[in-house]
PDB file of C-alpha atoms in Angstrom:
ATOM      1  CA  UNK A 181      -0.291  -0.205  -0.161  1.00  0.00           C
ATOM      2  CA  UNK A 182       1.464   3.190  -1.043  1.00  0.00           C
ATOM      3  CA  UNK A 183       1.725   5.909   1.514  1.00  0.00           C
ATOM      4  CA  UNK A 184      -0.871   9.291   1.157  1.00  0.00           C
ATOM      5  CA  UNK A 185       0.453  12.832   2.082  1.00  0.00           C
ATOM      6  CA  UNK A 186      -2.269  13.835   5.168  1.00  0.00           C
ATOM      7  CA  UNK A 187      -3.361  17.782   4.297  1.00  0.00           C
ATOM      8  CA  UNK A 188      -1.280  17.737   1.235  1.00  0.00           C
ATOM      9  CA  UNK A 189      -3.525  20.535  -0.164  1.00  0.00           C
ATOM     10  CA  UNK A 190      -3.280  22.768   3.073  1.00  0.00           C
ATOM     11  CA  UNK A 191       0.489  21.964   3.135  1.00  0.00           C
ATOM     12  CA  UNK A 192       1.258  23.970   0.260  1.00  0.00           C
ATOM     13  CA  UNK A 193      -1.186  26.246   0.701  1.00  0.00           C
ATOM     14  CA  UNK A 194       0.420  27.697   3.736  1.00  0.00           C
ATOM     15  CA  UNK A 195       3.877  27.130   2.513  1.00  0.00           C
ATOM     16  CA  UNK A 196       3.211  28.706  -0.751  1.00  0.00           C
ATOM     17  CA  UNK A 197       6.408  26.968  -2.523  1.00  0.00           C
ATOM     18  CA  UNK A 198       7.302  28.746  -5.433  1.00  0.00           C
ATOM     19  CA  UNK A 199      10.309  28.276  -8.180  1.00  0.00           C
ATOM     20  CA  UNK A 200      13.838  28.332  -6.922  1.00  0.00           C
ATOM     21  CA  UNK A 201      12.914  28.585  -3.253  1.00  0.00           C
ATOM     22  CA  UNK A 202      14.273  25.782  -0.947  1.00  0.00           C
ATOM     23  CA  UNK A 203      12.604  24.059   1.668  1.00  0.00           C
ATOM     24  CA  UNK A 204      13.404  21.723   4.175  1.00  0.00           C
ATOM     25  CA  UNK A 205      10.939  18.693   5.422  1.00  0.00           C
ATOM     26  CA  UNK A 206      12.100  17.142   9.146  1.00  0.00           C
ATOM     27  CA  UNK A 207      10.312  14.124   8.988  1.00  0.00           C
ATOM     28  CA  UNK A 208      10.782  13.179   5.480  1.00  0.00           C
ATOM     29  CA  UNK A 209       8.211   9.548   5.475  1.00  0.00           C
ATOM     30  CA  UNK A 210       7.977   8.116   2.040  1.00  0.00           C
ATOM     31  CA  UNK A 211       8.668  11.574   0.407  1.00  0.00           C
ATOM     32  CA  UNK A 212       4.875  12.316  -0.392  1.00  0.00           C
ATOM     33  CA  UNK A 213       4.739  16.184   0.689  1.00  0.00           C
ATOM     34  CA  UNK A 214       8.405  16.655  -0.341  1.00  0.00           C
ATOM     35  CA  UNK A 215       7.009  15.411  -3.946  1.00  0.00           C
ATOM     36  CA  UNK A 216       4.884  18.298  -4.511  1.00  0.00           C
ATOM     37  CA  UNK A 217       7.509  20.837  -3.099  1.00  0.00           C
ATOM     38  CA  UNK A 218       9.850  19.762  -5.480  1.00  0.00           C
ATOM     39  CA  UNK A 219       7.574  20.000  -8.118  1.00  0.00           C
ATOM     40  CA  UNK A 220       6.383  23.716  -7.680  1.00  0.00           C
ATOM     41  CA  UNK A 221       9.910  24.929  -6.655  1.00  0.00           C
ATOM     42  CA  UNK A 222      11.251  24.018 -10.697  1.00  0.00           C
ATOM     43  CA  UNK A 223      13.735  24.680 -11.954  1.00  0.00           C
ATOM     44  CA  UNK A 224      16.075  25.407  -8.839  1.00  0.00           C
ATOM     45  CA  UNK A 225      14.676  25.051  -5.206  1.00  0.00           C
ATOM     46  CA  UNK A 226      16.377  22.483  -3.410  1.00  0.00           C
ATOM     47  CA  UNK A 227      14.660  20.152  -0.574  1.00  0.00           C
ATOM     48  CA  UNK A 228      16.512  19.101   2.666  1.00  0.00           C
ATOM     49  CA  UNK A 229      15.005  15.714   4.003  1.00  0.00           C
ATOM     50  CA  UNK A 230      15.395  14.231   7.115  1.00  0.00           C
ATOM     51  CA  UNK A 231      14.226  10.523   8.448  1.00  0.00           C
ATOM     52  CA  UNK A 232      15.356   8.702  11.206  1.00  0.00           C
ATOM     53  CA  UNK A 233      14.285   5.672   9.635  1.00  0.00           C
ATOM     54  CA  UNK A 234      16.758   4.418   7.147  1.00  0.00           C
ATOM     55  CA  UNK A 235      14.288   2.308   5.683  1.00  0.00           C
ATOM     56  CA  UNK A 236      12.180   5.345   4.637  1.00  0.00           C
ATOM     57  CA  UNK A 237      14.876   6.943   3.254  1.00  0.00           C
ATOM     58  CA  UNK A 238      15.256   4.179   0.833  1.00  0.00           C
ATOM     59  CA  UNK A 239      11.900   4.673   0.046  1.00  0.00           C
ATOM     60  CA  UNK A 240      12.122   8.318  -0.422  1.00  0.00           C
ATOM     61  CA  UNK A 241      15.475   8.557  -2.531  1.00  0.00           C
ATOM     62  CA  UNK A 242      13.229   6.042  -4.879  1.00  0.00           C
ATOM     63  CA  UNK A 243      10.488   8.398  -5.006  1.00  0.00           C
ATOM     64  CA  UNK A 244      12.254  11.276  -5.506  1.00  0.00           C
ATOM     65  CA  UNK A 245      14.901  10.641  -7.584  1.00  0.00           C
ATOM     66  CA  UNK A 246      13.506  12.401 -10.959  1.00  0.00           C
ATOM     67  CA  UNK A 247      14.626  15.544  -9.096  1.00  0.00           C
ATOM     68  CA  UNK A 248      17.996  14.485  -9.044  1.00  0.00           C
ATOM     69  CA  UNK A 249      20.458  17.184  -6.822  1.00  0.00           C
ATOM     70  CA  UNK A 250      18.161  19.714  -5.679  1.00  0.00           C
ATOM     71  CA  UNK A 251      16.987  16.784  -3.403  1.00  0.00           C
ATOM     72  CA  UNK A 252      19.747  15.963  -0.128  1.00  0.00           C
ATOM     73  CA  UNK A 253      18.650  13.034   2.549  1.00  0.00           C
ATOM     74  CA  UNK A 254      19.841  12.428   5.367  1.00  0.00           C
ATOM     75  CA  UNK A 255      19.073   9.620   8.291  1.00  0.00           C
ATOM     76  CA  UNK A 256      19.026  11.619  11.255  1.00  0.00           C
ATOM     77  CA  UNK A 257      16.298  12.534  14.054  1.00  0.00           C
ATOM     78  CA  UNK A 258      14.941  16.110  13.414  1.00  0.00           C
ATOM     79  CA  UNK A 259      16.088  17.225  17.187  1.00  0.00           C
ATOM     80  CA  UNK A 260      19.535  17.560  15.520  1.00  0.00           C
ATOM     81  CA  UNK A 261      18.389  20.019  13.043  1.00  0.00           C
ATOM     82  CA  UNK A 262      20.494  23.155  13.746  1.00  0.00           C
ATOM     83  CA  UNK A 263      23.378  20.065  13.416  1.00  0.00           C
ATOM     84  CA  UNK A 264      22.271  18.853  10.357  1.00  0.00           C
ATOM     85  CA  UNK A 265      21.286  22.441   8.972  1.00  0.00           C
ATOM     86  CA  UNK A 266      24.694  23.835  10.031  1.00  0.00           C
ATOM     87  CA  UNK A 267      26.453  21.215   8.215  1.00  0.00           C
ATOM     88  CA  UNK A 268      24.767  20.904   4.770  1.00  0.00           C
ATOM     89  CA  UNK A 269      23.140  24.462   5.190  1.00  0.00           C
ATOM     90  CA  UNK A 270      25.789  25.847   2.128  1.00  0.00           C
ATOM     91  CA  UNK A 271      24.435  23.066  -0.356  1.00  0.00           C
ATOM     92  CA  UNK A 272      20.676  24.224   0.722  1.00  0.00           C
ATOM     93  CA  UNK A 273      20.896  27.950   1.115  1.00  0.00           C
ATOM     94  CA  UNK A 274      18.093  30.468   2.523  1.00  0.00           C
ATOM     95  CA  UNK A 275      15.380  27.899   3.341  1.00  0.00           C
ATOM     96  CA  UNK A 276      11.313  29.415   3.013  1.00  0.00           C
ATOM     97  CA  UNK A 277       9.604  26.808   5.052  1.00  0.00           C
ATOM     98  CA  UNK A 278      10.057  23.743   7.232  1.00  0.00           C
ATOM     99  CA  UNK A 279       7.346  21.283   7.409  1.00  0.00           C
ATOM    100  CA  UNK A 280       7.137  18.419  10.331  1.00  0.00           C
ATOM    101  CA  UNK A 281       4.535  15.718   9.642  1.00  0.00           C
ATOM    102  CA  UNK A 282       4.567  13.463  13.126  1.00  0.00           C
ATOM    103  CA  UNK A 283       2.852  10.704  11.648  1.00  0.00           C
ATOM    104  CA  UNK A 284       3.474   7.858  10.593  1.00  0.00           C
ATOM    105  CA  UNK A 285       4.231   5.871   7.049  1.00  0.00           C
ATOM    106  CA  UNK A 286       1.936   3.247   5.623  1.00  0.00           C
ATOM    107  CA  UNK A 287       5.039   1.083   5.568  1.00  0.00           C
ATOM    108  CA  UNK A 288       5.957   2.007   8.643  1.00  0.00           C
ATOM    109  CA  UNK A 289       2.706   0.425  10.237  1.00  0.00           C
ATOM    110  CA  UNK A 290       2.490  -2.184   7.651  1.00  0.00           C
ATOM    111  CA  UNK A 291       5.565  -3.587   6.699  1.00  0.00           C
ATOM    112  CA  UNK A 292       8.410  -2.562   8.926  1.00  0.00           C
ATOM    113  CA  UNK A 293       7.975  -5.635  11.349  1.00  0.00           C
ATOM    114  CA  UNK A 294       9.032  -3.742  14.495  1.00  0.00           C
ATOM    115  CA  UNK A 295       5.772  -3.385  16.158  1.00  0.00           C
ATOM    116  CA  UNK A 296       4.220  -0.396  15.698  1.00  0.00           C
ATOM    117  CA  UNK A 297       0.536  -2.333  14.815  1.00  0.00           C
ATOM    118  CA  UNK A 298      -1.133  -4.711  17.665  1.00  0.00           C
ATOM    119  CA  UNK A 299      -3.069  -5.764  14.535  1.00  0.00           C
ATOM    120  CA  UNK A 300       0.065  -8.244  13.127  1.00  0.00           C
ATOM    121  CA  UNK A 301       2.232 -10.107  15.469  1.00  0.00           C
ATOM    122  CA  UNK A 302       5.308  -9.060  15.607  1.00  0.00           C
ATOM    123  CA  UNK A 303       8.715  -8.480  17.659  1.00  0.00           C
ATOM    124  CA  UNK A 304       7.740  -5.535  20.248  1.00  0.00           C
ATOM    125  CA  UNK A 305      10.263  -2.945  18.810  1.00  0.00           C
ATOM    126  CA  UNK A 306       8.786   0.096  18.194  1.00  0.00           C
ATOM    127  CA  UNK A 307      11.972   2.351  17.240  1.00  0.00           C
ATOM    128  CA  UNK A 308      11.826   4.852  14.609  1.00  0.00           C
ATOM    129  CA  UNK A 309      15.389   4.381  13.636  1.00  0.00           C
ATOM    130  CA  UNK A 310      16.538   2.022  11.734  1.00  0.00           C
ATOM    131  CA  UNK A 311      18.804   0.319  12.403  1.00  0.00           C
ATOM    132  CA  UNK A 312      18.020   0.436  15.663  1.00  0.00           C
ATOM    133  CA  UNK A 313      21.148   2.956  17.454  1.00  0.00           C
ATOM    134  CA  UNK A 314      23.327   1.763  19.515  1.00  0.00           C
ATOM    135  CA  UNK A 315      21.935   2.036  23.012  1.00  0.00           C
ATOM    136  CA  UNK A 316      18.225   2.458  21.660  1.00  0.00           C
ATOM    137  CA  UNK A 317      15.842   0.910  24.402  1.00  0.00           C
ATOM    138  CA  UNK A 318      12.969  -1.008  22.278  1.00  0.00           C
ATOM    139  CA  UNK A 319       9.099  -1.495  23.656  1.00  0.00           C
ATOM    140  CA  UNK A 320       9.971  -4.852  25.307  1.00  0.00           C
ATOM    141  CA  UNK A 321      12.678  -3.249  27.246  1.00  0.00           C
ATOM    142  CA  UNK A 322      10.168  -0.977  28.638  1.00  0.00           C
ATOM    143  CA  UNK A 323       7.547  -3.389  29.273  1.00  0.00           C
ATOM    144  CA  UNK A 324      10.431  -5.908  30.656  1.00  0.00           C
ATOM    145  CA  UNK A 325      12.102  -4.143  33.144  1.00  0.00           C
ATOM    146  CA  UNK A 326      10.483  -1.437  33.758  1.00  0.00           C
ATOM    147  CA  UNK A 327       8.146  -0.990  37.237  1.00  0.00           C
ATOM    148  CA  UNK A 328       4.420  -0.621  37.521  1.00  0.00           C
ATOM    149  CA  UNK A 329       4.318   2.854  38.564  1.00  0.00           C
ATOM    150  CA  UNK A 330       6.715   3.557  35.691  1.00  0.00           C
ATOM    151  CA  UNK A 331       4.753   1.705  33.046  1.00  0.00           C
ATOM    152  CA  UNK A 332       1.475   3.162  34.561  1.00  0.00           C
ATOM    153  CA  UNK A 333       3.031   6.453  34.123  1.00  0.00           C
ATOM    154  CA  UNK A 334       3.882   5.908  30.557  1.00  0.00           C
ATOM    155  CA  UNK A 335       0.146   4.782  29.853  1.00  0.00           C
ATOM    156  CA  UNK A 336      -1.597   7.247  31.561  1.00  0.00           C
ATOM    157  CA  UNK A 337       0.954  10.705  30.457  1.00  0.00           C
ATOM    158  CA  UNK A 338       1.518   9.323  26.853  1.00  0.00           C
ATOM    159  CA  UNK A 339      -1.353   7.348  26.294  1.00  0.00           C
ATOM    160  CA  UNK A 340      -4.299   9.113  28.281  1.00  0.00           C
ATOM    161  CA  UNK A 341      -5.059   5.689  29.036  1.00  0.00           C
ATOM    162  CA  UNK A 342      -7.891   5.287  31.996  1.00  0.00           C
ATOM    163  CA  UNK A 343      -6.737   1.487  32.557  1.00  0.00           C
ATOM    164  CA  UNK A 344      -3.525   2.267  32.943  1.00  0.00           C
ATOM    165  CA  UNK A 345      -2.917   1.238  36.170  1.00  0.00           C
ATOM    166  CA  UNK A 346      -4.740  -2.022  35.693  1.00  0.00           C
ATOM    167  CA  UNK A 347      -3.003  -2.838  32.600  1.00  0.00           C
ATOM    168  CA  UNK A 348       0.622  -1.813  34.225  1.00  0.00           C
ATOM    169  CA  UNK A 349      -0.497  -4.676  36.955  1.00  0.00           C
ATOM    170  CA  UNK A 350      -1.217  -7.132  34.433  1.00  0.00           C
ATOM    171  CA  UNK A 351       1.734  -6.781  32.503  1.00  0.00           C
ATOM    172  CA  UNK A 352       4.236  -6.720  35.771  1.00  0.00           C
ATOM    173  CA  UNK A 353       1.789  -9.926  36.628  1.00  0.00           C
ATOM    174  CA  UNK A 354       2.225 -11.447  33.171  1.00  0.00           C
ATOM    175  CA  UNK A 355       6.513 -11.023  32.889  1.00  0.00           C
ATOM    176  CA  UNK A 356       6.898 -13.258  36.140  1.00  0.00           C
ATOM    177  CA  UNK A 357       5.490 -16.526  34.067  1.00  0.00           C
ATOM    178  CA  UNK A 358       7.237 -15.224  30.575  1.00  0.00           C
ATOM    179  CA  UNK A 359       8.900 -12.109  28.914  1.00  0.00           C
ATOM    180  CA  UNK A 360       6.444 -10.169  26.939  1.00  0.00           C
ATOM    181  CA  UNK A 361       8.058  -9.667  23.794  1.00  0.00           C
ATOM    182  CA  UNK A 362       5.904  -9.824  20.911  1.00  0.00           C
ATOM    183  CA  UNK A 363       2.695  -7.367  19.963  1.00  0.00           C
ATOM    184  CA  UNK A 364       0.212 -10.242  19.998  1.00  0.00           C
ATOM    185  CA  UNK A 365       0.862 -10.945  23.880  1.00  0.00           C
ATOM    186  CA  UNK A 366       0.570  -7.003  24.671  1.00  0.00           C
ATOM    187  CA  UNK A 367      -2.741  -6.654  23.170  1.00  0.00           C
ATOM    188  CA  UNK A 368      -4.041  -9.751  24.830  1.00  0.00           C
ATOM    189  CA  UNK A 369      -3.162  -8.065  27.973  1.00  0.00           C
ATOM    190  CA  UNK A 370      -4.961  -4.404  27.410  1.00  0.00           C
ATOM    191  CA  UNK A 371      -8.101  -6.317  26.260  1.00  0.00           C
ATOM    192  CA  UNK A 372      -7.675  -8.922  29.168  1.00  0.00           C
ATOM    193  CA  UNK A 373      -7.961  -5.393  31.745  1.00  0.00           C
ATOM    194  CA  UNK A 374     -10.928  -4.081  28.776  1.00  0.00           C
ATOM    195  CA  UNK A 375     -12.938  -7.376  28.941  1.00  0.00           C
ATOM    196  CA  UNK A 376     -12.722  -7.466  32.936  1.00  0.00           C
ATOM    197  CA  UNK A 377     -13.787  -3.799  34.289  1.00  0.00           C
ATOM    198  CA  UNK A 378     -16.119  -2.857  30.692  1.00  0.00           C
ATOM    199  CA  UNK A 379     -17.416  -6.412  29.649  1.00  0.00           C
ATOM    200  CA  UNK A 380     -18.017  -7.265  26.213  1.00  0.00           C
ATOM    201  CA  UNK A 381     -18.675  -3.446  25.681  1.00  0.00           C
ATOM    202  CA  UNK A 382     -18.180  -2.753  21.883  1.00  0.00           C
ATOM    203  CA  UNK A 383     -15.322  -0.015  21.774  1.00  0.00           C
ATOM    204  CA  UNK A 384     -14.713   2.731  18.786  1.00  0.00           C
ATOM    205  CA  UNK A 385     -10.639   2.442  19.618  1.00  0.00           C
ATOM    206  CA  UNK A 386      -9.075  -0.667  20.062  1.00  0.00           C
ATOM    207  CA  UNK A 387      -7.985  -1.970  24.066  1.00  0.00           C
ATOM    208  CA  UNK A 388      -4.401  -1.814  22.693  1.00  0.00           C
ATOM    209  CA  UNK A 389      -4.331   1.391  20.826  1.00  0.00           C
ATOM    210  CA  UNK A 390      -3.310   3.794  23.509  1.00  0.00           C
ATOM    211  CA  UNK A 391      -0.679   2.284  25.399  1.00  0.00           C
ATOM    212  CA  UNK A 392       0.521   1.174  21.846  1.00  0.00           C
ATOM    213  CA  UNK A 393       1.100   5.088  21.404  1.00  0.00           C
ATOM    214  CA  UNK A 394       2.681   5.459  24.693  1.00  0.00           C
ATOM    215  CA  UNK A 395       5.262   3.062  24.450  1.00  0.00           C
ATOM    216  CA  UNK A 396       6.468   4.457  21.038  1.00  0.00           C
ATOM    217  CA  UNK A 397       6.356   7.785  22.280  1.00  0.00           C
ATOM    218  CA  UNK A 398       8.509   6.774  25.307  1.00  0.00           C
ATOM    219  CA  UNK A 399      10.551   4.531  23.163  1.00  0.00           C
ATOM    220  CA  UNK A 400      11.557   7.620  20.826  1.00  0.00           C
ATOM    221  CA  UNK A 401      11.558  10.515  22.881  1.00  0.00           C
ATOM    222  CA  UNK A 402       8.833  11.890  20.448  1.00  0.00           C
ATOM    223  CA  UNK A 403       7.691  14.550  22.850  1.00  0.00           C
ATOM    224  CA  UNK A 404      11.141  15.563  23.753  1.00  0.00           C
ATOM    225  CA  UNK A 405      12.443  15.337  20.501  1.00  0.00           C
ATOM    226  CA  UNK A 406       9.463  17.889  19.494  1.00  0.00           C
ATOM    227  CA  UNK A 407      10.563  20.314  21.870  1.00  0.00           C
ATOM    228  CA  UNK A 408      13.649  20.339  20.269  1.00  0.00           C
ATOM    229  CA  UNK A 409      12.781  21.051  17.250  1.00  0.00           C
ATOM    230  CA  UNK A 410      10.693  23.751  17.126  1.00  0.00           C
ATOM    231  CA  UNK A 411      13.162  26.621  18.399  1.00  0.00           C
ATOM    232  CA  UNK A 412      15.813  24.896  15.930  1.00  0.00           C
ATOM    233  CA  UNK A 413      13.066  25.090  13.215  1.00  0.00           C
ATOM    234  CA  UNK A 414      12.112  28.914  14.007  1.00  0.00           C
ATOM    235  CA  UNK A 415      16.410  29.811  14.351  1.00  0.00           C
ATOM    236  CA  UNK A 416      16.868  28.462  10.689  1.00  0.00           C
ATOM    237  CA  UNK A 417      14.028  30.237   8.827  1.00  0.00           C
ATOM    238  CA  UNK A 418      14.633  33.768   7.684  1.00  0.00           C
ATOM    239  CA  UNK A 419      11.904  36.602   8.403  1.00  0.00           C
ATOM    240  CA  UNK A 420       8.904  35.698   6.833  1.00  0.00           C
ATOM    241  CA  UNK A 421       9.861  32.044   6.216  1.00  0.00           C
ATOM    242  CA  UNK A 422       7.313  29.947   7.170  1.00  0.00           C
ATOM    243  CA  UNK A 423       7.186  26.422  10.165  1.00  0.00           C
ATOM    244  CA  UNK A 424       4.145  24.074   9.217  1.00  0.00           C
ATOM    245  CA  UNK A 425       3.703  20.910  11.590  1.00  0.00           C
ATOM    246  CA  UNK A 426       0.938  18.082  11.204  1.00  0.00           C
ATOM    247  CA  UNK A 427       0.231  16.618  15.038  1.00  0.00           C
ATOM    248  CA  UNK A 428      -1.988  13.545  15.041  1.00  0.00           C
ATOM    249  CA  UNK A 429      -3.244  13.715  18.829  1.00  0.00           C
ATOM    250  CA  UNK A 430      -3.548  15.945  21.372  1.00  0.00           C
ATOM    251  CA  UNK A 431       0.161  15.673  23.459  1.00  0.00           C
ATOM    252  CA  UNK A 432       1.740  16.753  20.145  1.00  0.00           C
ATOM    253  CA  UNK A 433      -0.590  19.518  19.698  1.00  0.00           C
ATOM    254  CA  UNK A 434      -0.588  21.506  22.737  1.00  0.00           C
ATOM    255  CA  UNK A 435       3.351  20.884  22.576  1.00  0.00           C
ATOM    256  CA  UNK A 436       2.987  23.032  18.784  1.00  0.00           C
ATOM    257  CA  UNK A 437       0.109  25.572  20.002  1.00  0.00           C
ATOM    258  CA  UNK A 438       2.210  26.423  23.397  1.00  0.00           C
ATOM    259  CA  UNK A 439       4.923  27.096  21.578  1.00  0.00           C
ATOM    260  CA  UNK A 440       3.502  28.922  18.555  1.00  0.00           C
ATOM    261  CA  UNK A 441       1.559  31.221  21.352  1.00  0.00           C
ATOM    262  CA  UNK A 442       4.625  31.522  23.608  1.00  0.00           C
ATOM    263  CA  UNK A 443       6.845  32.795  20.398  1.00  0.00           C
ATOM    264  CA  UNK A 444       4.269  35.264  18.884  1.00  0.00           C
ATOM    265  CA  UNK A 445       3.978  37.188  22.101  1.00  0.00           C
ATOM    266  CA  UNK A 446       6.509  40.148  23.679  1.00  0.00           C
ATOM    267  CA  UNK A 447       6.046  38.964  27.109  1.00  0.00           C
ATOM    268  CA  UNK A 448       5.936  35.956  28.787  1.00  0.00           C
ATOM    269  CA  UNK A 449       5.811  36.467  32.422  1.00  0.00           C
ATOM    270  CA  UNK A 450       3.289  35.070  35.076  1.00  0.00           C
ATOM    271  CA  UNK A 451       0.446  37.233  35.100  1.00  0.00           C
ATOM    272  CA  UNK A 452       1.038  38.044  38.415  1.00  0.00           C
ATOM    273  CA  UNK A 453       3.933  40.441  37.976  1.00  0.00           C
ATOM    274  CA  UNK A 454       2.949  44.096  37.467  1.00  0.00           C
ATOM    275  CA  UNK A 455       6.052  44.568  34.686  1.00  0.00           C
ATOM    276  CA  UNK A 456       7.818  42.408  32.547  1.00  0.00           C
ATOM    277  CA  UNK A 457      10.778  40.664  33.658  1.00  0.00           C
ATOM    278  CA  UNK A 458      11.752  38.586  31.106  1.00  0.00           C
ATOM    279  CA  UNK A 459      12.485  40.513  28.323  1.00  0.00           C
ATOM    280  CA  UNK A 460      11.176  38.258  25.793  1.00  0.00           C
ATOM    281  CA  UNK A 461      10.284  38.985  22.312  1.00  0.00           C
ATOM    282  CA  UNK A 462       8.241  37.289  19.865  1.00  0.00           C
ATOM    283  CA  UNK A 463       9.301  35.558  16.822  1.00  0.00           C
ATOM    284  CA  UNK A 464       6.867  34.596  14.654  1.00  0.00           C
ATOM    285  CA  UNK A 465       2.803  35.991  14.111  1.00  0.00           C
ATOM    286  CA  UNK A 466       0.139  32.336  13.731  1.00  0.00           C
ATOM    287  CA  UNK A 467      -1.192  31.950  10.811  1.00  0.00           C
ATOM    288  CA  UNK A 468      -3.301  29.186  11.293  1.00  0.00           C
ATOM    289  CA  UNK A 469      -5.656  30.996  14.443  1.00  0.00           C
ATOM    290  CA  UNK A 470      -7.285  27.311  14.996  1.00  0.00           C
ATOM    291  CA  UNK A 471      -5.835  24.110  13.827  1.00  0.00           C
ATOM    292  CA  UNK A 472      -6.708  23.041  10.138  1.00  0.00           C
ATOM    293  CA  UNK A 473      -8.102  19.797  10.049  1.00  0.00           C
ATOM    294  CA  UNK A 474      -8.854  17.223   7.090  1.00  0.00           C
ATOM    295  CA  UNK A 475     -12.031  17.745   5.647  1.00  0.00           C
ATOM    296  CA  UNK A 476     -14.570  14.532   5.053  1.00  0.00           C
ATOM    297  CA  UNK A 477     -13.355  13.791   2.015  1.00  0.00           C
ATOM    298  CA  UNK A 478     -10.245  12.914   2.861  1.00  0.00           C
ATOM    299  CA  UNK A 479     -11.002  11.205   6.121  1.00  0.00           C
ATOM    300  CA  UNK A 480     -13.070   9.191   3.517  1.00  0.00           C
ATOM    301  CA  UNK A 481     -10.340   8.382   1.113  1.00  0.00           C
ATOM    302  CA  UNK A 482      -7.865   8.249   4.003  1.00  0.00           C
ATOM    303  CA  UNK A 483      -9.236   7.169   7.778  1.00  0.00           C
ATOM    304  CA  UNK A 484      -5.650   7.514   8.832  1.00  0.00           C
ATOM    305  CA  UNK A 485      -5.990  11.157   8.431  1.00  0.00           C
ATOM    306  CA  UNK A 486      -8.776  11.448  10.983  1.00  0.00           C
ATOM    307  CA  UNK A 487      -7.397  12.957  13.559  1.00  0.00           C
ATOM    308  CA  UNK A 488      -4.410  14.974  12.129  1.00  0.00           C
ATOM    309  CA  UNK A 489      -4.072  19.039  12.465  1.00  0.00           C
ATOM    310  CA  UNK A 490      -1.994  21.581  10.863  1.00  0.00           C
ATOM    311  CA  UNK A 491      -0.673  24.439  12.559  1.00  0.00           C
ATOM    312  CA  UNK A 492       1.444  27.388  10.571  1.00  0.00           C
ATOM    313  CA  UNK A 493       3.008  30.239  12.029  1.00  0.00           C
ATOM    314  CA  UNK A 494       5.388  32.579  10.213  1.00  0.00           C
ATOM    315  CA  UNK A 495       8.856  34.314  11.879  1.00  0.00           C
ATOM    316  CA  UNK A 496       9.071  37.621  12.147  1.00  0.00           C
TER     317      UNK A 496
END
């Protein structure tokens, strides 16, 4: 199954790529957004594409090969955006926009074999970086070594899971008899917890959905990396350059919204202070007052787009 880029028309509308302008795609994936940007920035516009997944880099390289030397692909984490650009900026030049699409590609979910989906029986790996970096923790490491309290915290904070404590308890109990190494084992534990507390009630989302998301976020330090990447993207952009971020759950969106809000104000002091003491100066203006969401037509064609939100800001 080919990957369909989410909110493609809206991303292009707000980034507004023009001939010979340069862009950064900090979450390249399979290159869907990048391909459209490159079409519109011909004949000489360049694109720096970044992804920590080596398999995604290979796929994107094939999908974007028609653009030749206009494309520079780098396997790295967007949390290192400033250093990546510092090392390669001369080849790219001044950038007009930065895109961060925080979603997953279809191949990562369906073909990677890393345990991102509970619909397949796969090893509990869940690392976005591939091959796995030395010292990189996996989902199996967390599930089999973290304390009950630590697991509960991950499921509650990253997954907003109501049964976080119960599922954590069941994991600790299960691993006393066997290691939990497969997605099927973890999915079974979550389903058992839901059945015990809610009976055979039909749920809009599967019982394992939130704990799988929570583990993936924890394994890859996704929220911390996003917090690192946003100010770096803003620093790289010149005045008038735009930063577009597509998020897929409330935790990501909250980070983006709060960053945009903070950087669009001259003062970020506590309201109880009578005078400004922070000396903070606004660095951007918010272009999308409310997040842009997919149309019903797009959701019908691509159900995975339903939770997407696009926020855009412009550096001043």
